[in-house]
Amino acid sequence: MESIVKVERPADGVSLVRLNRPEARNALSHALKDALDAALLDVERASDVRVIVLTGTPEAFCAGGDIKELGAVTVEEQLAMREHPLWRTLGALRKPLVVAVDGYALGGGMEIALAADLVVASEGAVFGLPEIRLGILPGAGGTQRLVRLAGRQRALRYLLTGDRLSARAAQAMGIVCEVAADDAVAAALALAASIAAMPPLAVRQIKEVVQLGPDASLAAALALERNANLALFGTEERTRRMKAFTEKGSGRA
């Protein structure tokens, strides 16, 4: 039986994780969430991986939750359920996560994209949080992350209607960093390879301060930034790269 999550190593320092449940447009069944969580934890622990790219299949990144499973859940069962570990894993990854979206990224699929560090979408990608049409709400961070990215007014515009967004509209709202003319995966891999070539400790510190800073006061966030930069000044990588740069004769960043 073919795995519902595939892991590849397409380039040095880059791991490509693929959702592989095309018959259901990669809908997030419990089994798929388990497999994705395990795959992300494995590549997070891998010493030779610096950047993670997550994608789906050409027709859909992820069409959301598995409605057949969700439809059978009672209120009591929902109250008793704990948050699936996948959502905590996505928020706790220390390595940059780049999501490549072709086709649909709806419901839980869009929530995965909202939890990523960078999102690359093809021109034909479609985003949306349609949960309200089912009488529920985006319960895996969608309401909170969308507000933080797009602002209250624009977030409510889509949360309260369930309307879909094109890739360009998602880019204008700050959800997508790049719209690829054709192949989102190829563009995401190129971006990941560029990041993987950067000093890994600096990449990690930048991701950390960008994650933590917005929820702190400006003074605390600036202190976090200064301390992170001070820590990097003590690294061998910084010394080596600055020496190499000055020896080229420019002496300026």
C-alpha positions as MATLAB code, in Angstrom:
seq = 'MESIVKVERPADGVSLVRLNRPEARNALSHALKDALDAALLDVERASDVRVIVLTGTPEAFCAGGDIKELGAVTVEEQLAMREHPLWRTLGALRKPLVVAVDGYALGGGMEIALAADLVVASEGAVFGLPEIRLGILPGAGGTQRLVRLAGRQRALRYLLTGDRLSARAAQAMGIVCEVAADDAVAAALALAASIAAMPPLAVRQIKEVVQLGPDASLAAALALERNANLALFGTEERTRRMKAFTEKGSGRA';
ca = [
       0.000    0.000    0.000;
       1.368    3.401   -1.010;
       2.240    5.772    1.820;
      -0.135    8.685    2.406;
       2.881   10.902    3.159;
       6.055   10.739    1.092;
       9.420   12.203    2.040;
      12.106   13.025   -0.538;
      15.511   14.735   -0.527;
      15.547   16.733   -3.768;
      18.519   18.960   -2.876;
      21.260   19.364   -0.274;
      19.749   20.508    2.993;
      16.157   20.335    1.703;
      13.479   17.772    2.535;
      10.304   17.583    0.456;
       7.260   16.202    2.283;
       4.273   15.287    0.086;
       0.693   14.644    1.129;
      -0.383   11.659   -0.931;
      -4.090   11.017   -0.595;
      -5.180   12.246   -4.037;
      -8.445   10.289   -4.109;
      -9.674   12.544   -1.275;
      -7.832   15.714   -2.374;
      -5.526   15.128    0.594;
      -8.330   15.672    3.093;
      -6.970   15.554    6.626;
      -8.113   12.230    7.982;
      -6.805   11.251   11.399;
      -4.411    8.823    9.701;
      -3.059   11.534    7.399;
      -2.527   13.923   10.316;
      -0.691   11.173   12.219;
       1.538   10.397    9.226;
       2.277   14.063    8.498;
       3.104   14.768   12.135;
       5.519   11.820   12.212;
       7.161   12.875    8.928;
       7.666   16.478   10.061;
       9.192   15.353   13.358;
      11.561   13.021   11.484;
      12.857   15.738    9.153;
      13.042   18.212   12.037;
      15.415   15.794   13.791;
      17.490   15.056   10.674;
      20.866   16.795   10.987;
      21.304   17.085    7.208;
      17.990   18.909    6.670;
      17.946   22.686    6.955;
      14.655   23.575    5.247;
      11.376   21.658    4.902;
       9.099   21.988    1.879;
       5.555   20.661    2.271;
       3.262   20.109   -0.681;
       0.344   18.026   -1.881;
      -0.640   16.721   -5.293;
      -1.132   18.781   -8.488;
      -4.920   18.916   -8.088;
      -4.936   19.854   -4.413;
      -2.583   20.790   -1.646;
      -5.238   19.857    0.919;
      -9.004   20.239    0.650;
      -9.502   20.468    4.421;
     -10.722   18.129    7.114;
     -12.144   14.711    6.342;
     -15.871   15.497    6.515;
     -16.844   11.823    6.696;
     -14.822   11.488    9.889;
     -15.889   14.848   11.310;
     -19.549   14.227   10.575;
     -19.565   11.195   12.856;
     -18.090   13.057   15.852;
     -20.520   13.904   18.674;
     -20.320   17.025   20.847;
     -19.175   14.875   23.770;
     -16.430   13.285   21.672;
     -15.310   16.683   20.402;
     -15.112   18.020   23.965;
     -13.076   14.998   25.015;
     -10.663   15.274   22.094;
      -7.311   16.861   22.581;
      -5.778   19.033   19.873;
      -4.016   16.809   17.366;
      -0.218   16.940   17.862;
       0.233   17.994   14.216;
      -0.901   21.539   14.961;
       1.574   21.887   17.828;
       4.342   20.424   15.670;
       3.704   22.955   12.903;
       4.016   25.800   15.369;
       7.116   24.393   17.050;
       9.308   23.557   14.044;
      12.706   25.217   14.385;
      13.590   24.709   10.739;
      11.935   26.932    8.128;
       8.776   25.423    6.647;
       7.908   26.377    3.060;
       4.484   25.285    1.817;
       3.945   24.852   -1.937;
       0.292   25.095   -2.953;
      -1.133   23.786   -6.200;
      -4.894   23.506   -6.487;
      -7.013   23.735   -3.356;
      -5.863   24.810    0.112;
      -9.140   24.856    1.998;
     -10.065   24.572    5.669;
      -7.330   22.637    7.441;
      -5.212   22.890    4.293;
      -5.244   26.666    4.493;
      -4.569   26.442    8.227;
      -1.401   24.466    7.477;
      -0.382   27.223    5.051;
      -1.108   29.892    7.658;
       1.173   28.065   10.111;
       4.050   27.906    7.608;
       6.933   30.354    7.442;
       6.622   30.909    3.696;
       3.939   29.968    1.171;
       4.508   29.659   -2.569;
       1.383   29.210   -4.692;
       0.750   28.508   -8.352;
      -1.431   30.928  -10.320;
      -4.314   28.483  -10.132;
      -4.168   27.890   -6.383;
      -7.347   28.492   -4.392;
      -7.472   29.305   -0.669;
     -10.407   29.428    1.712;
     -11.801   28.746    5.163;
     -15.302   27.402    4.415;
     -16.009   26.010    7.887;
     -18.801   28.498    8.588;
     -20.842   26.866    5.812;
     -20.775   23.652    7.840;
     -21.832   25.417   11.034;
     -18.372   25.345   12.599;
     -15.269   27.548   12.576;
     -11.616   27.048   11.635;
     -10.419   25.349   14.808;
      -6.731   24.767   14.095;
      -5.488   28.338   14.241;
      -7.287   29.717   11.203;
      -9.133   32.538   12.949;
      -6.119   33.731   14.920;
      -3.374   33.386   12.310;
      -5.453   34.970    9.547;
      -6.209   38.014   11.728;
      -2.499   38.402   12.471;
      -1.546   38.178    8.804;
      -4.378   40.054    7.133;
      -5.925   42.243    9.826;
      -9.333   42.009   11.482;
     -11.480   43.418    8.676;
     -10.083   41.306    5.862;
      -9.952   38.190    8.031;
     -13.608   38.530    9.039;
     -14.577   39.154    5.417;
     -13.529   35.593    4.558;
     -14.156   33.861    7.887;
     -17.792   34.987    7.966;
     -18.590   34.121    4.349;
     -16.404   31.118    3.593;
     -15.536   32.754    0.260;
     -12.440   31.591   -1.569;
      -9.313   33.571   -2.433;
      -7.174   33.366   -5.533;
      -3.419   33.054   -5.212;
      -3.019   36.748   -6.061;
      -5.604   37.791   -3.479;
      -3.863   35.626   -0.884;
      -0.571   37.276   -1.792;
      -2.087   40.744   -1.366;
      -3.279   39.720    2.111;
       0.165   38.508    3.174;
      -0.738   34.805    3.171;
       1.431   33.980    0.137;
       4.962   35.281   -0.402;
       5.336   34.274   -4.052;
       3.023   33.299   -6.903;
       4.699   30.946   -9.357;
       3.726   31.225  -13.012;
       3.585   27.453  -13.348;
       5.071   24.992  -10.865;
       4.723   25.981   -7.202;
       6.831   23.037   -6.040;
       9.771   23.966   -8.277;
       9.608   27.583   -7.082;
       9.364   26.487   -3.439;
      12.344   24.139   -3.831;
      14.419   26.940   -5.373;
      13.517   29.215   -2.460;
      14.293   26.448    0.043;
      17.675   25.761   -1.572;
      18.540   29.456   -1.288;
      17.672   29.450    2.422;
      19.508   26.151    3.002;
      22.687   27.777    1.668;
      22.548   30.460    4.378;
      24.291   30.099    7.779;
      22.003   27.680    9.679;
      22.308   29.328   13.087;
      21.398   32.713   11.632;
      18.402   31.166    9.855;
      17.242   29.602   13.103;
      17.627   32.801   15.105;
      15.806   34.895   12.510;
      12.899   32.463   12.454;
      12.745   32.475   16.258;
      12.710   36.243   16.711;
      10.140   36.682   13.932;
       7.928   34.048   15.583;
       8.182   35.391   19.122;
       8.528   39.114   18.567;
       5.000   40.033   17.403;
       3.427   38.681   20.609;
       5.792   40.694   22.833;
       5.985   44.419   23.500;
       8.183   46.341   21.074;
      10.816   46.849   23.776;
      10.883   43.131   24.605;
      10.967   42.188   20.913;
      13.880   44.530   20.243;
      15.740   43.068   23.221;
      15.094   39.588   21.839;
      16.507   40.697   18.498;
      19.624   42.241   20.069;
      20.323   39.156   22.174;
      19.903   36.851   19.189;
      22.307   38.949   17.151;
      24.806   39.009   20.017;
      24.688   35.207   20.183;
      25.448   35.022   16.462;
      28.467   37.292   16.858;
      30.036   34.559   18.971;
      29.821   31.899   16.272;
      32.655   30.585   14.137;
      30.404   30.882   11.083;
      30.057   34.641   11.575;
      33.824   35.072   11.980;
      34.597   33.003    8.899;
      32.043   34.691    6.656;
      32.947   38.235    7.711;
      36.641   37.518    7.187;
      35.963   36.099    3.724;
      33.838   39.133    2.865;
      36.428   41.703    3.949;
      39.197   39.841    2.133;
      37.319   40.453   -1.111;
      38.157   44.135   -0.635;
      34.680   45.625   -0.230;
      34.426   45.736    3.551;
      30.785   46.760    3.368;
      27.602   44.660    3.756;
];
